Amino acid sequence: MSSDSSPLIGLALDSALANALEAQLLVAGYRSLLLGNSDLTAEPDSHRDVALWIIDAQLENLYRALADTGKFILPAENPPSPAQVNTFAAWAGALIGEVDAALAAGSRQLVDVQAARDWSAVQAVWLLAGSAGASPAVQDFLNGFRNVPPVAFIYAQHFDPDKQDQLEQLTLENNRFTLHLGVGLRQLAQGRVLMIPPRCKVTLNSAGELRSIRAPWEGGHTPDINELLVIMAATALPARGVIFFSGMGDDGAANLPVFHASGAHIWAQQPAGAICSAMPQAAIDTGLVDRVESPQALAHMLEVLYER
């Protein structure tokens, strides 16, 4: 049961759904605040103590207003009817698990005002793609920067969805960059590395907002790099690129023609220097890779590419 010191969860949902979810949150030890309308200026003090917002994923107009509160925003995707008692309980349990993980990690600021401002400085979005052995290669890549380029990074590495929570423990050696798990709604920004969650798919928009949605990846990998390349190619971004690092298999190679057609840069780690050479080699074999170098050399090249 909740107490007055329990985290306060704001609910911007249909009243029937909000009431049913409120009961589940109470059992889980949370307090709830139902947002009666979309006007957050009506009673601003009532929202001051909200630790996290759960919002109807269809209410896009609320994201901007809620972003100004500086709190974690979690979309309630595909909710079943509360009348389906067992199905609803399972859905609510999974959602509350995401609430637990978000607050435990201290990730209360999913879309923050400063990051949204920083998006205006971003000249390109680059995908860092890999599988087995990619983590040290990506660390070497990020450590190779002397200055933070005007680039937002998305990091996609194959991972077991059941172990997604372990990703919250990863850190970067280069403190010029910050690493965040892309759960809920996240803002791409200069110097920020957003890690794609393996448990759910993502969407991306032209404002640099990356949102996770409760749906499985359609391809054979979690996350699926082929799908991500199509998502990035279809989004109106300032510019785009991808770097293939160490990994087994050929994920991403099949959709490189689509990505290349969008005017993107396509680079790869030297296969000989990778722990697992298959993934960068598969990309190289398409004939669409522009540059093949060590992770540190690729960092230098990217820095030079966007020098002002």
Short mmCIF file of N, CA and C in Angstrom, two decimals, residues 159-249:
data_model
loop_
_atom_site.label_atom_id
_atom_site.label_comp_id
_atom_site.label_asym_id
_atom_site.label_seq_id
_atom_site.Cartn_x
_atom_site.Cartn_y
_atom_site.Cartn_z
N PHE A 159 20.71 -7.58 -27.66
CA PHE A 159 20.70 -7.86 -26.23
C PHE A 159 19.45 -8.67 -25.91
N ASP A 160 19.55 -9.49 -24.87
CA ASP A 160 18.42 -10.30 -24.43
C ASP A 160 17.36 -9.39 -23.80
N PRO A 161 16.13 -9.36 -24.33
CA PRO A 161 15.10 -8.49 -23.74
C PRO A 161 14.85 -8.76 -22.26
N ASP A 162 14.99 -10.01 -21.83
CA ASP A 162 14.77 -10.33 -20.41
C ASP A 162 15.84 -9.73 -19.51
N LYS A 163 16.95 -9.29 -20.11
CA LYS A 163 18.04 -8.70 -19.33
C LYS A 163 18.19 -7.21 -19.60
N GLN A 164 17.13 -6.61 -20.15
CA GLN A 164 17.20 -5.20 -20.53
C GLN A 164 17.62 -4.31 -19.36
N ASP A 165 17.15 -4.62 -18.14
CA ASP A 165 17.46 -3.78 -16.99
C ASP A 165 18.95 -3.66 -16.75
N GLN A 166 19.73 -4.64 -17.20
CA GLN A 166 21.18 -4.57 -17.02
C GLN A 166 21.80 -3.41 -17.79
N LEU A 167 21.12 -2.97 -18.85
CA LEU A 167 21.65 -1.88 -19.65
C LEU A 167 21.71 -0.58 -18.87
N GLU A 168 20.86 -0.46 -17.84
CA GLU A 168 20.88 0.75 -17.02
C GLU A 168 22.20 0.91 -16.28
N GLN A 169 22.94 -0.20 -16.14
CA GLN A 169 24.18 -0.17 -15.38
C GLN A 169 25.39 0.23 -16.23
N LEU A 170 25.21 0.28 -17.56
CA LEU A 170 26.34 0.60 -18.43
C LEU A 170 26.72 2.07 -18.29
N THR A 171 28.01 2.34 -18.36
CA THR A 171 28.51 3.71 -18.30
C THR A 171 29.51 3.92 -19.43
N LEU A 172 29.79 5.18 -19.72
CA LEU A 172 30.75 5.54 -20.74
C LEU A 172 32.03 6.03 -20.08
N GLU A 173 33.16 5.72 -20.68
CA GLU A 173 34.45 6.16 -20.14
C GLU A 173 34.70 7.64 -20.44
N ASN A 174 34.23 8.12 -21.58
CA ASN A 174 34.42 9.51 -21.97
C ASN A 174 33.28 10.34 -21.40
N ASN A 175 33.59 11.17 -20.39
CA ASN A 175 32.53 11.93 -19.73
C ASN A 175 32.03 13.11 -20.55
N ARG A 176 32.54 13.26 -21.77
CA ARG A 176 31.97 14.27 -22.66
C ARG A 176 30.61 13.84 -23.18
N PHE A 177 30.33 12.53 -23.08
CA PHE A 177 29.07 11.98 -23.57
C PHE A 177 28.26 11.41 -22.40
N THR A 178 26.94 11.37 -22.57
CA THR A 178 26.07 10.72 -21.59
C THR A 178 25.31 9.60 -22.28
N LEU A 179 25.07 8.52 -21.55
CA LEU A 179 24.39 7.35 -22.09
C LEU A 179 23.05 7.17 -21.40
N HIS A 180 22.00 6.97 -22.17
CA HIS A 180 20.65 6.80 -21.63
C HIS A 180 19.96 5.64 -22.34
N LEU A 181 19.22 4.86 -21.60
CA LEU A 181 18.40 3.82 -22.21
C LEU A 181 17.14 4.47 -22.77
N GLY A 182 16.83 4.20 -24.04
CA GLY A 182 15.72 4.87 -24.71
C GLY A 182 14.37 4.29 -24.38
N VAL A 183 13.99 4.31 -23.12
CA VAL A 183 12.67 3.84 -22.69
C VAL A 183 11.76 5.04 -22.51
N GLY A 184 10.51 4.92 -22.96
CA GLY A 184 9.57 6.04 -22.86
C GLY A 184 9.82 7.01 -23.98
N LEU A 185 9.91 8.29 -23.65
CA LEU A 185 10.15 9.34 -24.65
C LEU A 185 11.48 10.00 -24.33
N ARG A 186 12.40 9.99 -25.28
CA ARG A 186 13.73 10.55 -25.10
C ARG A 186 14.05 11.56 -26.19
N GLN A 187 14.83 12.57 -25.82
CA GLN A 187 15.23 13.59 -26.77
C GLN A 187 16.66 13.36 -27.24
N LEU A 188 16.85 13.26 -28.55
CA LEU A 188 18.20 13.21 -29.11
C LEU A 188 18.85 14.57 -28.91
N ALA A 189 20.15 14.58 -28.62
CA ALA A 189 20.85 15.83 -28.40
C ALA A 189 22.34 15.64 -28.61
N GLN A 190 23.04 16.73 -28.83
CA GLN A 190 24.49 16.70 -28.98
C GLN A 190 25.13 16.15 -27.71
N GLY A 191 26.04 15.19 -27.87
CA GLY A 191 26.72 14.62 -26.72
C GLY A 191 25.93 13.56 -25.98
N ARG A 192 24.76 13.24 -26.46
CA ARG A 192 23.91 12.24 -25.82
C ARG A 192 23.86 10.97 -26.67
N VAL A 193 24.04 9.82 -26.02
CA VAL A 193 23.98 8.53 -26.69
C VAL A 193 22.75 7.80 -26.17
N LEU A 194 21.78 7.56 -27.03
CA LEU A 194 20.56 6.86 -26.64
C LEU A 194 20.66 5.40 -27.05
N MET A 195 20.57 4.51 -26.07
CA MET A 195 20.65 3.08 -26.33
C MET A 195 19.25 2.53 -26.61
N ILE A 196 19.11 1.82 -27.73
CA ILE A 196 17.81 1.28 -28.12
C ILE A 196 17.45 0.10 -27.21
N PRO A 197 16.27 0.11 -26.58
CA PRO A 197 15.89 -1.00 -25.71
C PRO A 197 15.57 -2.25 -26.53
N PRO A 198 16.05 -3.40 -26.13
CA PRO A 198 15.74 -4.63 -26.87
C PRO A 198 14.32 -5.13 -26.66
N ARG A 199 13.66 -4.66 -25.60
CA ARG A 199 12.36 -5.18 -25.23
C ARG A 199 11.23 -4.59 -26.05
N CYS A 200 11.45 -3.41 -26.63
CA CYS A 200 10.36 -2.76 -27.37
C CYS A 200 10.90 -1.98 -28.55
N LYS A 201 10.06 -1.81 -29.56
CA LYS A 201 10.42 -1.06 -30.75
C LYS A 201 10.43 0.43 -30.44
N VAL A 202 10.91 1.21 -31.40
CA VAL A 202 10.96 2.65 -31.21
C VAL A 202 10.43 3.37 -32.45
N THR A 203 10.01 4.62 -32.23
CA THR A 203 9.69 5.52 -33.32
C THR A 203 10.59 6.74 -33.18
N LEU A 204 10.76 7.47 -34.26
CA LEU A 204 11.62 8.64 -34.28
C LEU A 204 10.94 9.72 -35.09
N ASN A 205 11.00 10.98 -34.64
CA ASN A 205 10.39 12.05 -35.42
C ASN A 205 11.39 13.14 -35.75
N SER A 206 10.95 14.11 -36.54
CA SER A 206 11.85 15.15 -37.03
C SER A 206 12.28 16.12 -35.96
N ALA A 207 11.64 16.09 -34.78
CA ALA A 207 12.04 16.93 -33.66
C ALA A 207 13.11 16.25 -32.81
N GLY A 208 13.58 15.09 -33.25
CA GLY A 208 14.61 14.39 -32.51
C GLY A 208 14.10 13.65 -31.30
N GLU A 209 12.84 13.32 -31.28
CA GLU A 209 12.24 12.59 -30.16
C GLU A 209 12.16 11.10 -30.50
N LEU A 210 12.76 10.30 -29.67
CA LEU A 210 12.74 8.85 -29.83
C LEU A 210 11.82 8.27 -28.76
N ARG A 211 10.83 7.50 -29.18
CA ARG A 211 9.84 6.96 -28.25
C ARG A 211 9.78 5.45 -28.37
N SER A 212 9.82 4.77 -27.25
CA SER A 212 9.67 3.32 -27.26
C SER A 212 8.19 2.96 -27.28
N ILE A 213 7.85 1.91 -27.99
CA ILE A 213 6.47 1.43 -28.06
C ILE A 213 6.44 -0.05 -27.71
N ARG A 214 5.40 -0.45 -27.02
CA ARG A 214 5.33 -1.83 -26.53
C ARG A 214 4.92 -2.76 -27.66
N ALA A 215 5.89 -3.13 -28.46
CA ALA A 215 5.67 -4.05 -29.58
C ALA A 215 6.99 -4.76 -29.85
N PRO A 216 6.93 -6.02 -30.27
CA PRO A 216 8.17 -6.76 -30.51
C PRO A 216 8.83 -6.33 -31.81
N TRP A 217 10.14 -6.48 -31.88
CA TRP A 217 10.85 -6.24 -33.12
C TRP A 217 10.43 -7.30 -34.15
N GLU A 218 10.24 -6.87 -35.38
CA GLU A 218 9.72 -7.78 -36.40
C GLU A 218 10.81 -8.68 -36.96
N GLY A 219 12.05 -8.23 -36.92
CA GLY A 219 13.15 -9.03 -37.45
C GLY A 219 13.61 -10.08 -36.46
N GLY A 220 14.74 -10.66 -36.73
CA GLY A 220 15.23 -11.74 -35.88
C GLY A 220 16.13 -11.30 -34.76
N HIS A 221 16.26 -9.97 -34.55
CA HIS A 221 17.18 -9.47 -33.54
C HIS A 221 16.48 -8.46 -32.62
N THR A 222 17.03 -8.32 -31.42
CA THR A 222 16.48 -7.38 -30.45
C THR A 222 17.59 -6.49 -29.90
N PRO A 223 17.66 -5.22 -30.30
CA PRO A 223 16.83 -4.59 -31.34
C PRO A 223 17.26 -5.04 -32.74
N ASP A 224 16.44 -4.72 -33.73
CA ASP A 224 16.71 -5.14 -35.10
C ASP A 224 17.26 -3.96 -35.90
N ILE A 225 18.50 -4.06 -36.32
CA ILE A 225 19.17 -2.95 -36.98
C ILE A 225 18.59 -2.69 -38.37
N ASN A 226 18.15 -3.74 -39.06
CA ASN A 226 17.50 -3.53 -40.35
C ASN A 226 16.28 -2.62 -40.21
N GLU A 227 15.48 -2.86 -39.16
CA GLU A 227 14.31 -2.01 -38.93
C GLU A 227 14.71 -0.59 -38.59
N LEU A 228 15.74 -0.44 -37.77
CA LEU A 228 16.18 0.89 -37.37
C LEU A 228 16.66 1.71 -38.57
N LEU A 229 17.33 1.07 -39.51
CA LEU A 229 17.80 1.79 -40.69
C LEU A 229 16.63 2.33 -41.51
N VAL A 230 15.56 1.56 -41.61
CA VAL A 230 14.37 2.03 -42.34
C VAL A 230 13.72 3.18 -41.60
N ILE A 231 13.62 3.07 -40.26
CA ILE A 231 13.04 4.14 -39.45
C ILE A 231 13.82 5.43 -39.63
N MET A 232 15.15 5.34 -39.58
CA MET A 232 15.97 6.54 -39.73
C MET A 232 15.88 7.10 -41.14
N ALA A 233 15.85 6.24 -42.14
CA ALA A 233 15.77 6.69 -43.53
C ALA A 233 14.46 7.41 -43.80
N ALA A 234 13.39 7.00 -43.11
CA ALA A 234 12.06 7.56 -43.34
C ALA A 234 11.80 8.83 -42.53
N THR A 235 12.69 9.18 -41.61
CA THR A 235 12.49 10.33 -40.74
C THR A 235 13.25 11.54 -41.29
N ALA A 236 12.61 12.70 -41.24
CA ALA A 236 13.24 13.93 -41.72
C ALA A 236 14.27 14.40 -40.70
N LEU A 237 15.49 13.91 -40.84
CA LEU A 237 16.59 14.27 -39.95
C LEU A 237 17.53 15.24 -40.68
N PRO A 238 18.34 16.02 -39.93
CA PRO A 238 19.27 16.93 -40.61
C PRO A 238 20.21 16.19 -41.56
N ALA A 239 20.70 15.06 -41.13
CA ALA A 239 21.54 14.15 -41.93
C ALA A 239 21.64 12.87 -41.12
N ARG A 240 22.17 11.81 -41.71
CA ARG A 240 22.20 10.54 -40.99
C ARG A 240 23.40 9.71 -41.40
N GLY A 241 23.77 8.79 -40.51
CA GLY A 241 24.87 7.89 -40.81
C GLY A 241 24.79 6.67 -39.93
N VAL A 242 25.59 5.65 -40.26
CA VAL A 242 25.64 4.43 -39.47
C VAL A 242 27.07 3.93 -39.45
N ILE A 243 27.48 3.37 -38.33
CA ILE A 243 28.78 2.69 -38.23
C ILE A 243 28.53 1.28 -37.74
N PHE A 244 29.04 0.29 -38.45
CA PHE A 244 28.91 -1.11 -38.05
C PHE A 244 30.15 -1.52 -37.26
N PHE A 245 29.92 -1.95 -36.04
CA PHE A 245 30.99 -2.42 -35.18
C PHE A 245 30.94 -3.94 -35.07
N SER A 246 31.78 -4.48 -34.22
CA SER A 246 31.88 -5.93 -34.02
C SER A 246 30.52 -6.58 -33.81
N GLY A 247 30.35 -7.77 -34.36
CA GLY A 247 29.11 -8.50 -34.16
C GLY A 247 29.02 -9.73 -35.03
N MET A 248 28.23 -10.69 -34.57
CA MET A 248 27.96 -11.88 -35.36
C MET A 248 26.76 -11.63 -36.26
N GLY A 249 26.69 -12.33 -37.37
CA GLY A 249 25.56 -12.22 -38.26
C GLY A 249 25.68 -11.05 -39.22
#
